Coordinates of C-alpha atoms in Angstrom, one line a residue:
M1 CA -8.8 4.2 41.3
Q2 CA -7.1 4.3 44.2
G3 CA -3.6 2.0 44.5
R4 CA -4.3 -0.7 46.0
S5 CA -7.3 -1.1 43.5
H6 CA -5.7 -1.1 40.5
L7 CA -2.9 -3.7 42.0
L8 CA -5.9 -6.6 43.0
V9 CA -8.0 -5.4 39.3
G10 CA -4.4 -5.8 37.4
L11 CA -3.9 -9.9 39.6
A12 CA -6.9 -10.3 38.9
A13 CA -6.7 -10.3 35.6
G14 CA -2.8 -11.4 35.5
V15 CA -4.9 -14.6 36.6
V16 CA -7.3 -14.7 33.9
I17 CA -5.0 -14.3 31.0
D18 CA -1.9 -16.8 32.9
S19 CA -4.5 -18.8 33.6
L20 CA -6.0 -19.1 29.4
F21 CA -2.2 -18.3 27.7
H22 CA 0.7 -19.8 30.3
L23 CA 3.0 -17.8 29.7
S24 CA 3.9 -18.6 32.9
G25 CA 4.2 -21.8 32.3
P26 CA 1.6 -24.7 32.8
P27 CA -1.2 -24.2 36.1
L28 CA 0.1 -24.6 39.8
T29 CA -3.8 -26.5 40.3
G30 CA -3.0 -30.7 39.6
A31 CA 0.2 -29.8 38.5
H32 CA 2.5 -33.3 39.9
D33 CA 6.1 -31.8 39.3
V34 CA 6.4 -28.5 40.4
S35 CA 10.1 -27.3 39.7
L36 CA 11.5 -24.7 40.8
N37 CA 12.1 -22.3 37.8
L38 CA 8.3 -23.0 37.5
L39 CA 7.9 -21.0 40.1
I40 CA 10.7 -18.7 39.4
D41 CA 9.0 -17.9 36.5
K42 CA 5.0 -17.7 38.2
G43 CA 7.5 -15.1 41.0
V44 CA 8.9 -13.0 37.8
Y45 CA 5.2 -12.5 36.0
Y46 CA 3.4 -12.6 39.0
F47 CA 5.8 -9.1 40.4
A48 CA 5.8 -7.2 36.6
V49 CA 1.8 -7.6 36.1
G50 CA 1.9 -5.3 40.3
L51 CA 4.4 -2.9 39.2
G52 CA 3.1 -2.4 35.4
A53 CA -0.5 -1.9 37.7
L54 CA 0.1 0.6 39.5
L55 CA 3.2 2.3 37.2
P56 CA 1.2 4.6 35.0
D57 CA 0.4 6.5 38.6
I58 CA 4.3 7.0 38.4
D59 CA 3.7 10.4 37.7
N60 CA 1.1 11.4 40.3
A61 CA 3.8 11.9 43.5
R62 CA 1.2 10.1 46.8
S63 CA 0.5 6.5 44.4
T64 CA 1.4 4.0 45.8
L65 CA 4.8 3.6 43.6
G66 CA 5.3 7.7 43.1
Q67 CA 5.7 7.6 47.8
K68 CA 7.9 5.1 46.6
L69 CA 10.5 6.9 43.8
G70 CA 9.4 10.4 46.1
V71 CA 11.7 13.2 43.8
I72 CA 11.6 11.2 40.5
S73 CA 7.8 11.2 41.0
K74 CA 7.2 14.9 41.7
G75 CA 9.5 15.7 38.5
I76 CA 8.0 13.2 36.3
Q77 CA 4.3 15.1 37.8
K78 CA 5.4 18.8 37.5
L79 CA 7.2 18.6 34.4
A80 CA 4.0 16.6 33.0
G81 CA 1.3 16.0 35.1
H82 CA -0.7 14.1 36.5
R83 CA -3.2 11.6 34.3
T84 CA -1.2 12.2 31.1
F85 CA 1.4 10.8 29.1
F86 CA 1.5 8.0 31.7
H87 CA -1.7 7.2 30.2
S88 CA -2.2 7.8 26.7
L89 CA -1.0 4.5 24.3
M90 CA 2.0 6.5 23.2
G91 CA 2.6 6.2 26.8
L92 CA 2.1 2.6 26.7
A93 CA 4.8 2.0 24.2
F94 CA 7.5 4.0 26.0
G95 CA 6.4 1.2 28.6
S96 CA 6.8 -1.3 26.9
L97 CA 10.5 -1.1 25.7
L98 CA 10.9 0.3 29.0
A99 CA 9.8 -3.5 30.8
I100 CA 12.1 -5.0 27.5
G101 CA 14.6 -2.5 29.0
L102 CA 14.9 -3.8 32.5
E103 CA 15.1 -8.1 31.4
R104 CA 18.3 -6.8 28.9
V105 CA 19.4 -5.4 32.4
V106 CA 18.5 -8.9 34.6
S107 CA 19.4 -10.8 31.9
Y108 CA 22.7 -8.8 31.3
L109 CA 23.9 -8.6 35.1
L110 CA 22.9 -12.8 35.8
E111 CA 24.9 -13.8 33.1
L112 CA 27.4 -11.1 33.7
R113 CA 27.0 -13.9 37.4
G114 CA 27.8 -17.4 35.7
Y115 CA 23.9 -17.9 35.5
Q116 CA 23.7 -18.3 32.1
F117 CA 19.9 -20.4 31.7
P118 CA 18.3 -17.9 34.3
A119 CA 20.3 -14.8 31.8
Q120 CA 18.9 -17.0 28.4
F121 CA 15.5 -18.1 30.3
V122 CA 14.4 -13.8 31.2
S123 CA 16.5 -12.9 28.0
S124 CA 14.0 -15.8 25.6
S125 CA 10.8 -15.5 27.6
H126 CA 9.7 -12.6 27.8
V127 CA 7.7 -13.0 31.5
F128 CA 8.5 -9.9 32.6
F129 CA 7.8 -7.8 29.4
F130 CA 4.2 -9.6 29.2
G131 CA 3.8 -8.3 32.4
V132 CA 4.5 -5.5 33.0
L133 CA 2.5 -4.5 28.5
F134 CA -0.7 -6.4 30.6
G135 CA -0.6 -4.0 34.7
C136 CA 0.0 -0.8 32.2
I137 CA -3.1 -1.4 30.0
F138 CA -5.4 -2.5 32.7
H139 CA -4.8 -0.1 34.8
I140 CA -5.3 2.7 31.6
A141 CA -8.3 0.6 31.4
A142 CA -9.3 0.5 34.7
D143 CA -8.6 4.7 34.9
A144 CA -10.6 4.6 32.3
L145 CA -14.0 3.7 33.9
T146 CA -13.6 7.1 36.4
L147 CA -14.8 10.1 36.1
G148 CA -11.4 12.3 34.4
G149 CA -11.4 9.0 31.4
V150 CA -7.6 8.4 30.4
P151 CA -5.8 10.7 27.6
L152 CA -5.8 8.2 25.1
L153 CA -4.3 10.2 21.6
W154 CA -2.0 12.2 24.4
P155 CA -1.0 15.0 23.6
L156 CA -4.4 15.7 22.2
K157 CA -6.3 16.3 25.7
Q158 CA -9.2 14.4 24.1
R159 CA -9.7 11.7 27.8
F160 CA -11.6 8.7 26.7
G161 CA -13.9 7.0 29.5
F162 CA -16.3 3.4 29.7
P163 CA -19.3 3.6 29.4
P164 CA -19.0 6.9 26.5
D165 CA -21.3 8.7 29.3
S166 CA -18.8 9.5 32.2
H167 CA -21.9 10.5 33.6
W168 CA -22.3 6.1 34.3
R169 CA -18.9 6.7 35.4
F170 CA -17.4 6.9 39.6
R171 CA -15.2 9.0 41.5
T172 CA -12.0 7.8 42.7
G173 CA -12.4 6.2 46.2
S174 CA -15.9 6.5 45.6
W175 CA -18.3 3.1 46.7
P176 CA -18.2 2.0 43.1
E177 CA -14.7 1.6 43.0
F178 CA -14.8 -0.8 45.9
V179 CA -17.6 -3.2 44.3
I180 CA -16.1 -3.8 41.4
V181 CA -12.9 -4.6 42.3
W182 CA -15.0 -7.1 44.4
V183 CA -17.0 -8.8 42.4
I184 CA -13.7 -8.9 40.0
M185 CA -12.2 -10.6 43.7
I186 CA -15.2 -13.5 43.5
L187 CA -15.6 -13.7 40.2
V188 CA -11.4 -15.0 39.6
A189 CA -11.6 -16.7 42.5
I190 CA -14.7 -18.2 41.9
G191 CA -12.6 -19.7 38.1
V192 CA -10.1 -20.8 39.6
Y193 CA -12.1 -22.8 42.4
N194 CA -14.0 -24.4 39.6
S195 CA -10.5 -24.7 38.2
V196 CA -9.0 -27.1 40.8
I197 CA -12.4 -28.7 40.7
A198 CA -12.4 -29.5 37.9
I199 CA -9.4 -31.5 37.6

């Protein structure tokens, strides 16, 4: 899938996950008191989901994230190739460790500046970690819908996709991709609207 499709699918899935499990706190719809901490939690969570939704394409210098990282992404692509390590279960584990590491760094930097409460929140809530993890999972799942599939068991070269018959999958950038993305967005919007009406 293209970068914008990954971002939209990842954020839509992030909304669904957050609505079900309230990872970033209670929903804003119908809330009587919206605190600054709740807004920050939501912002961190959705930023992390968006980052995770783009992260597996770090191995493609022409991708949305790859263009921002320039030389780093080119080096990774030259070393590993596209849709290899970062589109596998091993890459997912690596991305999870990276997210935990980033959480620790952010928490440490906040403590250095004297922000004890935010630092404790970041290190204990794992909102950033879950956001990146879910974003990466939905990126890989979305790429499994394409003709190329994904090498889940890398370094084994076998690729997996859904549906298993590749004739039922679509080519990246083709019209079925846009239909799927927009259907997902519309369904999520309807779900959010219905939850607001129910309140």
